[in-house]
PDB file of C-alpha atoms in Angstrom:
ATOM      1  CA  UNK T   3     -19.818  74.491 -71.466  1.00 54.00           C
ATOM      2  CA  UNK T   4     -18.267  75.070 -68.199  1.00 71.00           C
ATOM      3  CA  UNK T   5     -15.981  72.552 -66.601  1.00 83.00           C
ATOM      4  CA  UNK T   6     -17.288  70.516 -64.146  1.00 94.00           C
ATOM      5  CA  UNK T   7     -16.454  70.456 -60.044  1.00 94.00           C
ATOM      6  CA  UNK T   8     -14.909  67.107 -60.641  1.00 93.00           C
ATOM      7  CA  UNK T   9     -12.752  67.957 -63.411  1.00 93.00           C
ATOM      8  CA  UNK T  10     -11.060  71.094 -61.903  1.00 93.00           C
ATOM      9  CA  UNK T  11     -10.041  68.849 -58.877  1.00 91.00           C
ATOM     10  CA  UNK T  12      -9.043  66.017 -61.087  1.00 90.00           C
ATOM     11  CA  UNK T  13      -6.877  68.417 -62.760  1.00 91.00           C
ATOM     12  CA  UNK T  14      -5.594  69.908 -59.062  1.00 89.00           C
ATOM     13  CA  UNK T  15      -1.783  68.660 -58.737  1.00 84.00           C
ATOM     14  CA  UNK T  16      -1.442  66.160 -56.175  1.00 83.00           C
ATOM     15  CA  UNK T  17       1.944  66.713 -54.990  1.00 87.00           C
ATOM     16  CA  UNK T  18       4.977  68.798 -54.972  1.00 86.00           C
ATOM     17  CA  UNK T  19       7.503  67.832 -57.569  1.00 85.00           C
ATOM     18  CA  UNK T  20      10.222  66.705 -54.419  1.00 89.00           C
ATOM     19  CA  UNK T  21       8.714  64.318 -52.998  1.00 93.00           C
ATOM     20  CA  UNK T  22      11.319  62.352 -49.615  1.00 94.00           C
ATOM     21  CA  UNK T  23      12.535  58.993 -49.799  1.00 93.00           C
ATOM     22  CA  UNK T  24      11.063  56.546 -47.507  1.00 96.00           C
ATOM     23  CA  UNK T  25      12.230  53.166 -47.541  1.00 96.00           C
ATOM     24  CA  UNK T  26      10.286  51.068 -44.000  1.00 97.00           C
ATOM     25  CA  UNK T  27      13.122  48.287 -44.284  1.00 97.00           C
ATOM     26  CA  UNK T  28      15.240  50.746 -42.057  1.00 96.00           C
ATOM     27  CA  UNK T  29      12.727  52.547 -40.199  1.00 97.00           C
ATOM     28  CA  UNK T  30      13.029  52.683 -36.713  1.00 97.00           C
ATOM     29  CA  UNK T  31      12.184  50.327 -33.848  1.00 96.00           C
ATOM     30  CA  UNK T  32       9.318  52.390 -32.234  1.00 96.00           C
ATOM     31  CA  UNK T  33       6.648  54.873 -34.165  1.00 97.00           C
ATOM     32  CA  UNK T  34       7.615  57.959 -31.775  1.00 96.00           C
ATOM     33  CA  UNK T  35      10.944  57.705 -33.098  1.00 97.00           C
ATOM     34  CA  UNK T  36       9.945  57.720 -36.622  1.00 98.00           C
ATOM     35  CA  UNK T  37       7.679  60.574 -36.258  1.00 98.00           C
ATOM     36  CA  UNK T  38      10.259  62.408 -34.446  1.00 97.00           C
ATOM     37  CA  UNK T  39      12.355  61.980 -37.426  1.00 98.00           C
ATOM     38  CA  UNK T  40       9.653  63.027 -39.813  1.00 98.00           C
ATOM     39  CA  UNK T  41       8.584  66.374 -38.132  1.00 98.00           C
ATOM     40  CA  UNK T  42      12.362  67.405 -37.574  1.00 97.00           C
ATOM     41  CA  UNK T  43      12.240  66.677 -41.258  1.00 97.00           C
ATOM     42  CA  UNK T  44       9.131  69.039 -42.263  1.00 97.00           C
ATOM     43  CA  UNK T  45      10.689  71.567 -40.168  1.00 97.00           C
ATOM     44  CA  UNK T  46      13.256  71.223 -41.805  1.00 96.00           C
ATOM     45  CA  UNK T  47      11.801  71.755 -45.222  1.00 95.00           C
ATOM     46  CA  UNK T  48       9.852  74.521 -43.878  1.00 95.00           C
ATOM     47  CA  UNK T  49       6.084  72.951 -43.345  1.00 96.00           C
ATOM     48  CA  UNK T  50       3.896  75.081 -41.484  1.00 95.00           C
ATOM     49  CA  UNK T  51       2.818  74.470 -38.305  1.00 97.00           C
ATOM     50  CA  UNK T  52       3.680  71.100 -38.373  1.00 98.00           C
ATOM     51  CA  UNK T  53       2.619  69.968 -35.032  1.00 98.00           C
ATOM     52  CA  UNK T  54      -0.694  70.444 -35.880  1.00 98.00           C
ATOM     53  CA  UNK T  55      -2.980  67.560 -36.608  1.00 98.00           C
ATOM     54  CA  UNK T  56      -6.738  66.707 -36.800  1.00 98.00           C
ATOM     55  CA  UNK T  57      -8.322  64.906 -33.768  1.00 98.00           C
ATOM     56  CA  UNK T  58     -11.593  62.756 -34.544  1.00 98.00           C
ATOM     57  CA  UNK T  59     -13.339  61.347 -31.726  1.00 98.00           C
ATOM     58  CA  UNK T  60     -17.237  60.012 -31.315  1.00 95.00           C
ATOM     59  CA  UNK T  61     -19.153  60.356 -28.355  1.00 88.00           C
ATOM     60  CA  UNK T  62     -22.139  59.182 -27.371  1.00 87.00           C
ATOM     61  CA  UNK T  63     -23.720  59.073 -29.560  1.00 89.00           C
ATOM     62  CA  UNK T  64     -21.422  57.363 -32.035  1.00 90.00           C
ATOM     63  CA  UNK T  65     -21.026  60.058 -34.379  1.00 93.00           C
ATOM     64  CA  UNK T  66     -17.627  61.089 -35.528  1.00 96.00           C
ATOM     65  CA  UNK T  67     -16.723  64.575 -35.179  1.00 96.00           C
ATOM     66  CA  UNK T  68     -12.895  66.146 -35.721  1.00 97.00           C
ATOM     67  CA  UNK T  69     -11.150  69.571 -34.867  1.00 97.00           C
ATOM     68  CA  UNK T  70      -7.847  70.585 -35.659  1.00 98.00           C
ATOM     69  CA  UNK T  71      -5.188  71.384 -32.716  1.00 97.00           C
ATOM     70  CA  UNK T  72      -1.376  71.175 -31.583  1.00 97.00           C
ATOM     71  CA  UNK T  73       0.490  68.475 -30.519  1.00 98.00           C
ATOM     72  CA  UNK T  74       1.432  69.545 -26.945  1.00 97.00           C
ATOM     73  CA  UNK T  75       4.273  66.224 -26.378  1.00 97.00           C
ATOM     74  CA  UNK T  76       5.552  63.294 -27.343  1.00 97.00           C
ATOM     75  CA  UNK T  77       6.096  61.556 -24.128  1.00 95.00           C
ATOM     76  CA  UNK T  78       7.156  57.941 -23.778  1.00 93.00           C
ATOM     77  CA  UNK T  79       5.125  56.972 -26.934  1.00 93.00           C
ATOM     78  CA  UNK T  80       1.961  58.896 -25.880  1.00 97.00           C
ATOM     79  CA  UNK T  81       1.135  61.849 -27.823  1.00 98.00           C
ATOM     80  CA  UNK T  82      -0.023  64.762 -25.539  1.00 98.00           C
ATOM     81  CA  UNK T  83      -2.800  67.309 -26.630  1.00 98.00           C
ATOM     82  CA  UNK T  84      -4.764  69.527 -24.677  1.00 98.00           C
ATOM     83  CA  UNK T  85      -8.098  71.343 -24.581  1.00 97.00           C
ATOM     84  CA  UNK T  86     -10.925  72.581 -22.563  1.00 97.00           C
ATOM     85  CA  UNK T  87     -13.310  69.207 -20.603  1.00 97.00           C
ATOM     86  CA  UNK T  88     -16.258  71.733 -21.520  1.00 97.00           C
ATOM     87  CA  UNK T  89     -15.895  71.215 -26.074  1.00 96.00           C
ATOM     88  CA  UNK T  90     -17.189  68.694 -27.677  1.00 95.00           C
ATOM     89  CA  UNK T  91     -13.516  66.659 -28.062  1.00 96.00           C
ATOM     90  CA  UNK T  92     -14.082  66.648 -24.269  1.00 97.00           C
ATOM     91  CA  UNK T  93     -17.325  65.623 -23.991  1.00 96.00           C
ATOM     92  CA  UNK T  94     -16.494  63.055 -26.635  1.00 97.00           C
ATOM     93  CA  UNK T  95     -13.377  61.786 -25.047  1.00 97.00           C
ATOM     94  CA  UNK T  96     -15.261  61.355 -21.488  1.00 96.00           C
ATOM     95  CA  UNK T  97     -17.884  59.066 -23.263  1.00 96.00           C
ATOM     96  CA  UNK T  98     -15.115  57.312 -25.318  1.00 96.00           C
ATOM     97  CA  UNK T  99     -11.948  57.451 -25.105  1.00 97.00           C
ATOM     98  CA  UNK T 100     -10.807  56.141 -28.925  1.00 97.00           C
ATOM     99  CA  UNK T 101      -9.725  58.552 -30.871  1.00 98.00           C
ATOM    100  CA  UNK T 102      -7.380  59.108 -33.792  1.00 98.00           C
ATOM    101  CA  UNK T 103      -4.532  62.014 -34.629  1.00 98.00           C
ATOM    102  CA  UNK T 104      -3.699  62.893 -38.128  1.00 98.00           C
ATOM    103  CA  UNK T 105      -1.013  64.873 -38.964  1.00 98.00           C
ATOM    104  CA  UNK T 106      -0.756  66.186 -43.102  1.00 97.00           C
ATOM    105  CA  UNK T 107       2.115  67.462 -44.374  1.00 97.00           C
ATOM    106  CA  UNK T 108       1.627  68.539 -48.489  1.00 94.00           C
ATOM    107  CA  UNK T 109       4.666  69.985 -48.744  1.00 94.00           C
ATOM    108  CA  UNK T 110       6.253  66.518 -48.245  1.00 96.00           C
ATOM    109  CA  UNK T 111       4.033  64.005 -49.245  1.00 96.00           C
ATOM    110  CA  UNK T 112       3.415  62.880 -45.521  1.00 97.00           C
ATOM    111  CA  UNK T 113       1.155  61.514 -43.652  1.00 98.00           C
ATOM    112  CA  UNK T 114       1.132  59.991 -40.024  1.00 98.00           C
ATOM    113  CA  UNK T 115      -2.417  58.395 -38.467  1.00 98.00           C
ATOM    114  CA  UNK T 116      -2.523  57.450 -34.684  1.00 98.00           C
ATOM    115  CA  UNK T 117      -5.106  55.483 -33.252  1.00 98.00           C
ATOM    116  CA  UNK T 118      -5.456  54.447 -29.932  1.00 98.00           C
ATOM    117  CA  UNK T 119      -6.718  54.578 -26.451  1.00 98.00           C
ATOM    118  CA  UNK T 120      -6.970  58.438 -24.600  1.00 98.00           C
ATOM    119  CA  UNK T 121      -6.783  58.942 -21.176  1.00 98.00           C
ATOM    120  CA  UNK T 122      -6.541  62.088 -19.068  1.00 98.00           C
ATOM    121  CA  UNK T 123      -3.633  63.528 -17.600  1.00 98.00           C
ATOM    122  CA  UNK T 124      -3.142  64.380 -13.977  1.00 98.00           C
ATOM    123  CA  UNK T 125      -3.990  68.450 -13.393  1.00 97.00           C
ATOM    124  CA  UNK T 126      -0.485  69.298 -12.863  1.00 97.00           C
ATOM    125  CA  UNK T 127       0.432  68.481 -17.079  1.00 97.00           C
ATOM    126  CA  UNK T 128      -2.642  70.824 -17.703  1.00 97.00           C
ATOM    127  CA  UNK T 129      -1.890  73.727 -15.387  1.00 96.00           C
ATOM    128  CA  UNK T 130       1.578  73.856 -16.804  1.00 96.00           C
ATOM    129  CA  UNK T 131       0.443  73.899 -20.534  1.00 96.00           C
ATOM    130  CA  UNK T 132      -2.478  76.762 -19.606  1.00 96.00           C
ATOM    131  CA  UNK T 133       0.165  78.540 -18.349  1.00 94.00           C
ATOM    132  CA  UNK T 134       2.428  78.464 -21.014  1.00 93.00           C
ATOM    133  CA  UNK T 135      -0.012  79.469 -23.455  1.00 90.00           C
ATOM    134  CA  UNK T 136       0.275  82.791 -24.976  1.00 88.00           C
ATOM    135  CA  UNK T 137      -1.848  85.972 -24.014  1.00 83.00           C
ATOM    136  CA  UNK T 138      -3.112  83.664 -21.083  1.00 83.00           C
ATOM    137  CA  UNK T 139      -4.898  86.496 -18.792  1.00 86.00           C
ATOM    138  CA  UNK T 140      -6.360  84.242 -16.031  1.00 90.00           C
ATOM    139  CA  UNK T 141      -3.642  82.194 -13.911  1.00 90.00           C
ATOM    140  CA  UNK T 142      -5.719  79.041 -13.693  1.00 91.00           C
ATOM    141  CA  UNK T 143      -8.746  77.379 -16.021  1.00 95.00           C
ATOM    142  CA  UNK T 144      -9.994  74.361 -14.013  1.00 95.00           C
ATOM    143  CA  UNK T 145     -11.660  73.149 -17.329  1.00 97.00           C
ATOM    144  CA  UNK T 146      -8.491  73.071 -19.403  1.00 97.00           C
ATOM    145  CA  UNK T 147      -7.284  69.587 -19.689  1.00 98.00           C
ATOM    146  CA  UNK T 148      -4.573  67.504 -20.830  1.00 98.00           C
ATOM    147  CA  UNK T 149      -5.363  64.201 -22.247  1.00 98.00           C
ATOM    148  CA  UNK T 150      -2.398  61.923 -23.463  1.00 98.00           C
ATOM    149  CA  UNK T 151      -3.235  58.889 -26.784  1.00 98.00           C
ATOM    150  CA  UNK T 152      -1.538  55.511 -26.298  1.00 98.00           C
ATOM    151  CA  UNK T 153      -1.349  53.939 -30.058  1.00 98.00           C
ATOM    152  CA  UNK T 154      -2.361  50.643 -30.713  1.00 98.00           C
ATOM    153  CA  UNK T 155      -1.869  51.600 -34.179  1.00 98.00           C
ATOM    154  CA  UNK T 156       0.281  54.102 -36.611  1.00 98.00           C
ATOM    155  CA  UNK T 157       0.633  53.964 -39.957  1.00 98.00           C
ATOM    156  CA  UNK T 158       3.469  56.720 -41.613  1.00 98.00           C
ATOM    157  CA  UNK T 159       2.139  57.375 -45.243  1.00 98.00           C
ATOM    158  CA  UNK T 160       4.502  58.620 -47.889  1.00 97.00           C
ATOM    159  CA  UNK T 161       3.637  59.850 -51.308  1.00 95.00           C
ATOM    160  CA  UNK T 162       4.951  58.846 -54.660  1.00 92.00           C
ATOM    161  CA  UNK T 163       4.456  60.073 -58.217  1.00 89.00           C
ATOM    162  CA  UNK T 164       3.929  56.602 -59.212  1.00 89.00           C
ATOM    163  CA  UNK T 165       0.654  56.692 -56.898  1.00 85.00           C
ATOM    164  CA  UNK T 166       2.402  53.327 -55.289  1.00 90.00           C
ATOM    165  CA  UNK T 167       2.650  55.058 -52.018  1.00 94.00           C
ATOM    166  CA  UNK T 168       4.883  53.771 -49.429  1.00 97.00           C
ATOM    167  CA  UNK T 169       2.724  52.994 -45.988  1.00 97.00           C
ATOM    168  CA  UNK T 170       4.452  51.505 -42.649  1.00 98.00           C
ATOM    169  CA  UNK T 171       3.000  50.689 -39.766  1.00 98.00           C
ATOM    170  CA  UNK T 172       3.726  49.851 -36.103  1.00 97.00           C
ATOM    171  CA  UNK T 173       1.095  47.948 -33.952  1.00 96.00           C
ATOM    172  CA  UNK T 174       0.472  47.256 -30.454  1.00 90.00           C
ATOM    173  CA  UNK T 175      -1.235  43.996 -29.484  1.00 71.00           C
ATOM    174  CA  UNK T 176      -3.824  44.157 -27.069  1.00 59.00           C
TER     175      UNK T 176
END
């Protein structure tokens, strides 16, 4: 009898055997701090790529779709990201701007989840990131755009071998 789907990823391992500390009673004062500590942490311990996170957005129609891409900045507590107006995470973001970053880190046990409010940079912050892509051939892409995420809500996620995993987060009233 052959072992079902379920079964070979109950019997995937969850996490590495070093797992990071995390103790929220001396966390930071602000969430950009934190994460700042946590990625200079995974790059530390030799994560891959990670800046990169999963954006989910829904449009008009309500439906929830998600992509993967690079954090851009971390500028006074907005996290920057960029992309072209013309995709669907800029369709979506035009019709609504909620959205929500995640950024995974497996090596570590880490997770952090933004959610907040998106709005769109002036054209300057996305001429400058087009060009400082690399291989950029054309000078200028009047579709590119950079859209910064105020939080009104992120929640650091740490993993334990004891499954009680430690969760934090910081909220903004509005």
């Amino acid at each position: 009898m052959s072992e079902s789907l379920r079964d070979r990823l109950r019997a995937l391992p969850a996490f590495p055997d070093e797992l990071p500390e995390f103790d929220p009673a001396v966390a930071p004062a602000t969430a950009h701090e934190l994460f700042l500590q946590w990625l200079d942490d995974a790059l530390a311990r030799g994560v891959a790529q990670p800046h990169a996170c999963t954006l989910s957005t829904a449009g008009p129609t309500g439906h929830v779709t998600a992509r993967t891409l690079i954090l851009k900045d971390l500028v006074d507590g907005q996290w920057v990201f960029a992309g072209a107006r013309s995709t669907r995470k800029g369709i979506d973001l035009a019709a609504n701007p909620s959205a929500a970053l995640t950024f995974y880190w497996p090596e570590v046990g880490r997770q952090v989840r933004i959610t907040g409010e998106v709005e769109e940079l002036p054209s300057a912050v996305a001429a400058a990131d087009w060009a400082a892509r690399p291989a950029v051939t054309e000078p200028h892409n009047p579709d590119w755009a950079a859209w910064a995420l105020t939080p009104t809500e992120v929640e650091f996620w740490q993993a334990r071998h004891d499954r009680q995993h430690v969760r934090h987060w910081y909220r903004t009233a509005h």
